[in-house]
PDB file of N, CA and C in Angstrom:
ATOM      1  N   UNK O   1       5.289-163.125 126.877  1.00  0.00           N
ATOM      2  CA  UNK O   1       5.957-162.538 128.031  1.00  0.00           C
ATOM      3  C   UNK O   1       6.910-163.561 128.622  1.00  0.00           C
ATOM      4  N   UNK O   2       8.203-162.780 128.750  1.00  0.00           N
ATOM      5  CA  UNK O   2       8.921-164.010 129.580  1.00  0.00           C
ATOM      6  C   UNK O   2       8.870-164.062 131.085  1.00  0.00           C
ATOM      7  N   UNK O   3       8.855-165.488 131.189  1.00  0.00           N
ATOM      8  CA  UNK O   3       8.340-165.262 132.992  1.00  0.00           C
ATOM      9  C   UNK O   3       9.654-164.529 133.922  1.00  0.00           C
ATOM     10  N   UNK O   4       8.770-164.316 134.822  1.00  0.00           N
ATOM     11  CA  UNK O   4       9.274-163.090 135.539  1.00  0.00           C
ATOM     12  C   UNK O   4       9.138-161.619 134.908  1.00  0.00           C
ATOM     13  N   UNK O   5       9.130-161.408 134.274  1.00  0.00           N
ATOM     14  CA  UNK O   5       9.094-159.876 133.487  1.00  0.00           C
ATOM     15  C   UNK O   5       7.496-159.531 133.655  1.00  0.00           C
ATOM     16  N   UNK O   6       7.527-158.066 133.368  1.00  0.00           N
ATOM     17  CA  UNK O   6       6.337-157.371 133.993  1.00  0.00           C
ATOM     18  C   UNK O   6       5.392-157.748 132.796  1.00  0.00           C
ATOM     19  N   UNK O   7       4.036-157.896 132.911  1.00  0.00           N
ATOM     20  CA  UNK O   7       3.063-157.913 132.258  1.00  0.00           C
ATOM     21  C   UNK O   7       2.519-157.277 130.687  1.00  0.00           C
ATOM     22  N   UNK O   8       1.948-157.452 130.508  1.00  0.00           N
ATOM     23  CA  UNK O   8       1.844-156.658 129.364  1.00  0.00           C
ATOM     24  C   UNK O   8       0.671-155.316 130.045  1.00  0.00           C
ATOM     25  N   UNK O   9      -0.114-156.184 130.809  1.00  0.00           N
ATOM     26  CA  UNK O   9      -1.328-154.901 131.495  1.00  0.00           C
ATOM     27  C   UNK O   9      -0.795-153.869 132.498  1.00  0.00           C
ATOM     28  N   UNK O  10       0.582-154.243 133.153  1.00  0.00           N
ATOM     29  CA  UNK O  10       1.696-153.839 133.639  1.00  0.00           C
ATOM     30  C   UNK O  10       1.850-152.435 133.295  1.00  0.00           C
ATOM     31  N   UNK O  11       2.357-152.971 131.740  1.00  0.00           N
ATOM     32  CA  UNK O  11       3.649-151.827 131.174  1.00  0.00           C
ATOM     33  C   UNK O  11       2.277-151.156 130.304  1.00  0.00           C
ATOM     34  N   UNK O  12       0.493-151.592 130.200  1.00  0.00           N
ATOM     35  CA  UNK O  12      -0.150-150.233 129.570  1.00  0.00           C
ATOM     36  C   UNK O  12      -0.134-149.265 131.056  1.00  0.00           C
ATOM     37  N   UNK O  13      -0.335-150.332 131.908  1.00  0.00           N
ATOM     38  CA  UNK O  13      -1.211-149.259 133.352  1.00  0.00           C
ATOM     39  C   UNK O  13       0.449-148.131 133.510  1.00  0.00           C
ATOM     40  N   UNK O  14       1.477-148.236 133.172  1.00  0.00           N
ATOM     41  CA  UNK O  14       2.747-147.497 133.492  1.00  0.00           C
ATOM     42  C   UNK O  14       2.664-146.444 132.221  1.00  0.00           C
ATOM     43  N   UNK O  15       1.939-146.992 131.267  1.00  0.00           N
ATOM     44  CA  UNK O  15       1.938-145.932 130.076  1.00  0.00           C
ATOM     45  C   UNK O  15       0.618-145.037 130.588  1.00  0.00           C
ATOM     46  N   UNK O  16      -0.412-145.805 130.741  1.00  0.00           N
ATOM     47  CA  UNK O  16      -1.419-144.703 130.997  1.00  0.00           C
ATOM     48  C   UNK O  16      -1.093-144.021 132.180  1.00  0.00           C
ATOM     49  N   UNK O  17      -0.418-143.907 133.472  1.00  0.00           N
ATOM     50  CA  UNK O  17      -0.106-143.294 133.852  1.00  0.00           C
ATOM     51  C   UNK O  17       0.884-141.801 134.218  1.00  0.00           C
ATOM     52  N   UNK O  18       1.665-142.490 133.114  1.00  0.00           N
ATOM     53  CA  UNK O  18       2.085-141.412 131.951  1.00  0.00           C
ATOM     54  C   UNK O  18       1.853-140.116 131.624  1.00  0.00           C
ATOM     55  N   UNK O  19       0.955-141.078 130.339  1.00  0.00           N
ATOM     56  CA  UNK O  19       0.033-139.971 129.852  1.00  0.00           C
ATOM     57  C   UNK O  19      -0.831-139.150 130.836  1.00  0.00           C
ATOM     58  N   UNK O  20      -1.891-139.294 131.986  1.00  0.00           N
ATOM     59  CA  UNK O  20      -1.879-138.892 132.965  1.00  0.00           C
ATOM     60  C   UNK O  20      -0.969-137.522 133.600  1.00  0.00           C
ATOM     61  N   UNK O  21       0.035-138.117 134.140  1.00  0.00           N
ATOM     62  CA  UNK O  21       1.376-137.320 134.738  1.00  0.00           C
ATOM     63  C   UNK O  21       1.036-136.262 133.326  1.00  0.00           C
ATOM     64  N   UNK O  22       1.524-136.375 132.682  1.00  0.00           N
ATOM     65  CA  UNK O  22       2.126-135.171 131.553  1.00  0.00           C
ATOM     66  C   UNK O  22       1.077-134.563 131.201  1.00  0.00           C
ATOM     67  N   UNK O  23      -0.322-135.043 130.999  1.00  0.00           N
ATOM     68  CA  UNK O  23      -1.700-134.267 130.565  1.00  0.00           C
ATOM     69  C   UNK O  23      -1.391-134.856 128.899  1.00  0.00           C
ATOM     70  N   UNK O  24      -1.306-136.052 128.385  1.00  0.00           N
ATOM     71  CA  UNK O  24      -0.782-136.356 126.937  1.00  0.00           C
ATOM     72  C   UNK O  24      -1.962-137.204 126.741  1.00  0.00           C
ATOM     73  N   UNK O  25      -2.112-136.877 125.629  1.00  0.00           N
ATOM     74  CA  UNK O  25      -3.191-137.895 124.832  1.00  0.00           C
ATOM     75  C   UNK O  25      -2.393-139.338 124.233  1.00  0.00           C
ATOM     76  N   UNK O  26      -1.164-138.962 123.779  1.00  0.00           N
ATOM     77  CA  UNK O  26      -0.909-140.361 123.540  1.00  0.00           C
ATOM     78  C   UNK O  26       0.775-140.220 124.293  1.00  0.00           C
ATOM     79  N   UNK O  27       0.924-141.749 124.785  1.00  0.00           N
ATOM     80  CA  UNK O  27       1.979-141.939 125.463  1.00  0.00           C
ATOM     81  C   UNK O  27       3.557-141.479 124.899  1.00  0.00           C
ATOM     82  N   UNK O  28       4.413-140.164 125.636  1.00  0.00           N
ATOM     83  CA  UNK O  28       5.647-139.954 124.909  1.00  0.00           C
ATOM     84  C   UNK O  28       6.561-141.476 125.236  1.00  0.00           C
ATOM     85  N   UNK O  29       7.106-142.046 124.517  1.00  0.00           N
ATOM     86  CA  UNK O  29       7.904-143.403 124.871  1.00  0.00           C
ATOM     87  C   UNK O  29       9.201-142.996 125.423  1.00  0.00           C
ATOM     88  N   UNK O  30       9.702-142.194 124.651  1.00  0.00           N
ATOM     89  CA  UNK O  30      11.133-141.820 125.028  1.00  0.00           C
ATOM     90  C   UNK O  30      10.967-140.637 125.934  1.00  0.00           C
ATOM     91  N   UNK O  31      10.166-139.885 126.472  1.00  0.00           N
ATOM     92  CA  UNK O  31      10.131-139.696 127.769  1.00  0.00           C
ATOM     93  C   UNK O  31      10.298-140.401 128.785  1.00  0.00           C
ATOM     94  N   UNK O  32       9.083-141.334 128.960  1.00  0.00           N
ATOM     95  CA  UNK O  32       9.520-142.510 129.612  1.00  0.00           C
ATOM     96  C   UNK O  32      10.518-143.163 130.005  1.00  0.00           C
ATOM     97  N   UNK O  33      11.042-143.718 128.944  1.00  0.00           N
ATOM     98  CA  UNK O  33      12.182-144.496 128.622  1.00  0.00           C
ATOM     99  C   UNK O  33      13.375-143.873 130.354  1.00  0.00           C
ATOM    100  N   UNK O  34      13.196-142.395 129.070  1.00  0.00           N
ATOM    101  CA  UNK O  34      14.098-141.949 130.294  1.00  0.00           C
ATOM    102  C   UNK O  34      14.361-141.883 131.839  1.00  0.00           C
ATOM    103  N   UNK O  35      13.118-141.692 132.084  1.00  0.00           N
ATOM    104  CA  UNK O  35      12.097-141.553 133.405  1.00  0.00           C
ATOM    105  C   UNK O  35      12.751-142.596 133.785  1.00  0.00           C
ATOM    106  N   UNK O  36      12.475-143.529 133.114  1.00  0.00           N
ATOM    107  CA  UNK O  36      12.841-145.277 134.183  1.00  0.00           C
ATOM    108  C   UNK O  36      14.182-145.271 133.900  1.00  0.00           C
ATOM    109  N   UNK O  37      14.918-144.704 132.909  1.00  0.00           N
ATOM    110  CA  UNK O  37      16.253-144.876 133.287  1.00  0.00           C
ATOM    111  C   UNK O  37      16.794-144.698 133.926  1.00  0.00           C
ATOM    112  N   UNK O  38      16.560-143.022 134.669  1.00  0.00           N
ATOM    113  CA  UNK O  38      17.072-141.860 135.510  1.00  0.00           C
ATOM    114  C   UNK O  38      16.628-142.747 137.019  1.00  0.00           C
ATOM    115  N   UNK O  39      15.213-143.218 137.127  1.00  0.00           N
ATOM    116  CA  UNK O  39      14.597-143.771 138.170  1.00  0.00           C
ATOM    117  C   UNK O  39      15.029-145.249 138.464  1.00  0.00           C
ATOM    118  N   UNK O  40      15.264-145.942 137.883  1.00  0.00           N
ATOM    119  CA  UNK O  40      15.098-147.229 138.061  1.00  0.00           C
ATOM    120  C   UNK O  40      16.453-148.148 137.293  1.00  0.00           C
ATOM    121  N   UNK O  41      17.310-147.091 136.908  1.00  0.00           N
ATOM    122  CA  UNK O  41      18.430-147.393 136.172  1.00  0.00           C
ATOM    123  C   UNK O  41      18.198-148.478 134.970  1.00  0.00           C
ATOM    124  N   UNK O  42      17.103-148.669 134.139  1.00  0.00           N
ATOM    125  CA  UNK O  42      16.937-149.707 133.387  1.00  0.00           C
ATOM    126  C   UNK O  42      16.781-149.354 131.761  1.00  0.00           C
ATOM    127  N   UNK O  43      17.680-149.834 130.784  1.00  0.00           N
ATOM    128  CA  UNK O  43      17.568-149.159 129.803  1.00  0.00           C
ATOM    129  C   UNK O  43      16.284-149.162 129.087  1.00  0.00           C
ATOM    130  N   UNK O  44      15.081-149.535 129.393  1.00  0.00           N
ATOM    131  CA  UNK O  44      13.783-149.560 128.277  1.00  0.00           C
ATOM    132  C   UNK O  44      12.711-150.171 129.493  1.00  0.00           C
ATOM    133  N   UNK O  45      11.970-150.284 129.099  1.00  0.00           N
ATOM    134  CA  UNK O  45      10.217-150.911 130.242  1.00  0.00           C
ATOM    135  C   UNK O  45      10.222-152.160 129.616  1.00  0.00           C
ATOM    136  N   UNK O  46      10.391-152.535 128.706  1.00  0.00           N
ATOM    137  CA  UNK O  46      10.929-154.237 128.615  1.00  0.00           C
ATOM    138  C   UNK O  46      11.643-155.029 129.253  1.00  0.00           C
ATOM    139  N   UNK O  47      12.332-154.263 130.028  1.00  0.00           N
ATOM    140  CA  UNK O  47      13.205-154.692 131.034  1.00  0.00           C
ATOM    141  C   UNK O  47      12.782-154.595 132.422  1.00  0.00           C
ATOM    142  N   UNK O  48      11.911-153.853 132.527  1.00  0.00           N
ATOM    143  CA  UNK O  48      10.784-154.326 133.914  1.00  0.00           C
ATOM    144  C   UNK O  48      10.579-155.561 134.511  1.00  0.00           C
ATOM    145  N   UNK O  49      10.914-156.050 135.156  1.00  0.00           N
ATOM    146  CA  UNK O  49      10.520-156.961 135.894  1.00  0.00           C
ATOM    147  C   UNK O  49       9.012-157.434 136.441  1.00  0.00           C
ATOM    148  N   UNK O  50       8.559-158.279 136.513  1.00  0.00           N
ATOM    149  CA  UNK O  50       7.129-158.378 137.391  1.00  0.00           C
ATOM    150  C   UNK O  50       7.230-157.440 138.580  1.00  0.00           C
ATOM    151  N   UNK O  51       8.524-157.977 139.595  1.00  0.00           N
ATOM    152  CA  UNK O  51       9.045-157.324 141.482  1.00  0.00           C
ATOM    153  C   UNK O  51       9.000-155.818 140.759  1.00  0.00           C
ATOM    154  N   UNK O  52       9.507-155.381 140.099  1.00  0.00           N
ATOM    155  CA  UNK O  52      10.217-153.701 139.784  1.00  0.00           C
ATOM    156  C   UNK O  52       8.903-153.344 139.296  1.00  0.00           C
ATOM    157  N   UNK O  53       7.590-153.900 138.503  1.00  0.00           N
ATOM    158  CA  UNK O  53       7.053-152.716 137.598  1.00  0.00           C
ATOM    159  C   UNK O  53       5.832-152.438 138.752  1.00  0.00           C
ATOM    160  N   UNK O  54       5.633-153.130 140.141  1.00  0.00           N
ATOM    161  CA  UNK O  54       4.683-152.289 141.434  1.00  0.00           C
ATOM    162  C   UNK O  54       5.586-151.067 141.681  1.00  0.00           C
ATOM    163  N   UNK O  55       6.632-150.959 141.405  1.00  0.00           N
ATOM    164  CA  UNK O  55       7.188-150.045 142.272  1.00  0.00           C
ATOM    165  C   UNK O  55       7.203-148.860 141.027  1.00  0.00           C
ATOM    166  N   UNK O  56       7.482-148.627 140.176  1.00  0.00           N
ATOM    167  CA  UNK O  56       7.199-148.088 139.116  1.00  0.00           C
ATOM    168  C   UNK O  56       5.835-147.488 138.607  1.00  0.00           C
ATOM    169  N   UNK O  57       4.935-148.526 138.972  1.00  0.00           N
ATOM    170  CA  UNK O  57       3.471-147.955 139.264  1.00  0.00           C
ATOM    171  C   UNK O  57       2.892-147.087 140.419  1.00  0.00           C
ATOM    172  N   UNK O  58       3.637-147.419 141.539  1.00  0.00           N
ATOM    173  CA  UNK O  58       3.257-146.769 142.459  1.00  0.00           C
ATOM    174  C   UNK O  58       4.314-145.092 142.422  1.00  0.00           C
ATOM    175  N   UNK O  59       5.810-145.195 141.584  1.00  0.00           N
ATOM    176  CA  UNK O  59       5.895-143.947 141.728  1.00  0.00           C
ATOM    177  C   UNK O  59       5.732-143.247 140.730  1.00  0.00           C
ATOM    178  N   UNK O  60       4.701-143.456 139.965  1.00  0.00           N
ATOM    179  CA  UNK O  60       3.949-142.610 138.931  1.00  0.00           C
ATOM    180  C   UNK O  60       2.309-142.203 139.822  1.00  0.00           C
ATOM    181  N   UNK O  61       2.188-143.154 140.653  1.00  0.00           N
ATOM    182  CA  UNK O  61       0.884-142.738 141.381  1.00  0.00           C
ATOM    183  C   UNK O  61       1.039-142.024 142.149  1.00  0.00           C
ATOM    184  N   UNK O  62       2.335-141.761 143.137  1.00  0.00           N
ATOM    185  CA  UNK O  62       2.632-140.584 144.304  1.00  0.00           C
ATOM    186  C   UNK O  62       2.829-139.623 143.487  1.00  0.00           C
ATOM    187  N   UNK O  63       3.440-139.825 141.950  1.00  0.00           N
ATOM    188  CA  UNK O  63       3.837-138.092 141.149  1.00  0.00           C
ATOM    189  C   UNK O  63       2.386-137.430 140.717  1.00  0.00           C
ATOM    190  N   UNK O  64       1.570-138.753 140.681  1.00  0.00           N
ATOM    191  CA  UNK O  64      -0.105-137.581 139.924  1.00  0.00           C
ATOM    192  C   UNK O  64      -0.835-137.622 141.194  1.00  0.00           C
ATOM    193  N   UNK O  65      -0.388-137.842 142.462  1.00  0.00           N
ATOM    194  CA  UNK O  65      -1.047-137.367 143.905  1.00  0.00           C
ATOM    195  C   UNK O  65      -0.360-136.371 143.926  1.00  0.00           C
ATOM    196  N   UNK O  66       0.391-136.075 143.557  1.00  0.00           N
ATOM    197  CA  UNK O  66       1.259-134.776 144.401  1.00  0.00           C
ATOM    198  C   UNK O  66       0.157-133.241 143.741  1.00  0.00           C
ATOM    199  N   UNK O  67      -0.221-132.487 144.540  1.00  0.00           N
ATOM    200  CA  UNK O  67      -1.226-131.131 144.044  1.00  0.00           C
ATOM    201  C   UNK O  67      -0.186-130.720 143.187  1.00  0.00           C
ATOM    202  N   UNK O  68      -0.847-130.042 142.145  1.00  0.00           N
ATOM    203  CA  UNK O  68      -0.279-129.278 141.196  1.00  0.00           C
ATOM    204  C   UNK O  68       0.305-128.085 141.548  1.00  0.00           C
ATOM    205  N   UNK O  69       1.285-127.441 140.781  1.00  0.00           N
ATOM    206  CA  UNK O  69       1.794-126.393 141.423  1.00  0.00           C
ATOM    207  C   UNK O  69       0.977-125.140 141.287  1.00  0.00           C
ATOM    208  N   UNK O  70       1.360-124.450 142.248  1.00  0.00           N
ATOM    209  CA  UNK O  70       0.191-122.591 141.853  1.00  0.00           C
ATOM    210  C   UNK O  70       1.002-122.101 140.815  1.00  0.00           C
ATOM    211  N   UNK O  71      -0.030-121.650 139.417  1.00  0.00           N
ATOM    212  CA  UNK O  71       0.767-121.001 138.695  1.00  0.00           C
ATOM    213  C   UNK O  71       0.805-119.485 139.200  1.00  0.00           C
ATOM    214  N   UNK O  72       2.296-119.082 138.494  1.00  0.00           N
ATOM    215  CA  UNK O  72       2.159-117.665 138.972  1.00  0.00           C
ATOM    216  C   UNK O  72       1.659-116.552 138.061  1.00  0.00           C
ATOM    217  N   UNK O  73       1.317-115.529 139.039  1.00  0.00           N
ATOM    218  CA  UNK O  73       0.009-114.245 138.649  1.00  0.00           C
ATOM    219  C   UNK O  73       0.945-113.355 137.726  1.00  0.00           C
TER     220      UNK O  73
END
């Protein structure tokens, strides 16, 4: 790991959260990918920072707090 850059336990806890969010058994990458692109303007999670990947964790934790939607009847 290069210093400063996010962890390696970092970038699983951002994958398992992920998987989580989506209901996936194994992590989509290039979902992701995108996710943090669209979010965080960064081309890949290698590029995470140590400072950037709390914030990244935490807004994958407000998206699987948020109640699920009512499906409709």
């Amino acid at each position: 790991m290069a210093s400063g850059m996010a962890s390696f336990a970092q970038l699983e806890l951002i994958r398992e959260l992920w998987r989580e969010v989506h209901g996936q058994a194994v992590c989509n990458d290039a979902g992701l990918t995108g996710w943090i692109r669209k979010w965080f303007k960064l081309e890949h999670m290698r590029f995470l920072t140590a400072a950037d990947a709390p914030k990244v964790i935490a807004a994958l934790k407000a998206i699987k707090a948020r109640p699920a939607k009512a499906k409709a009847a």
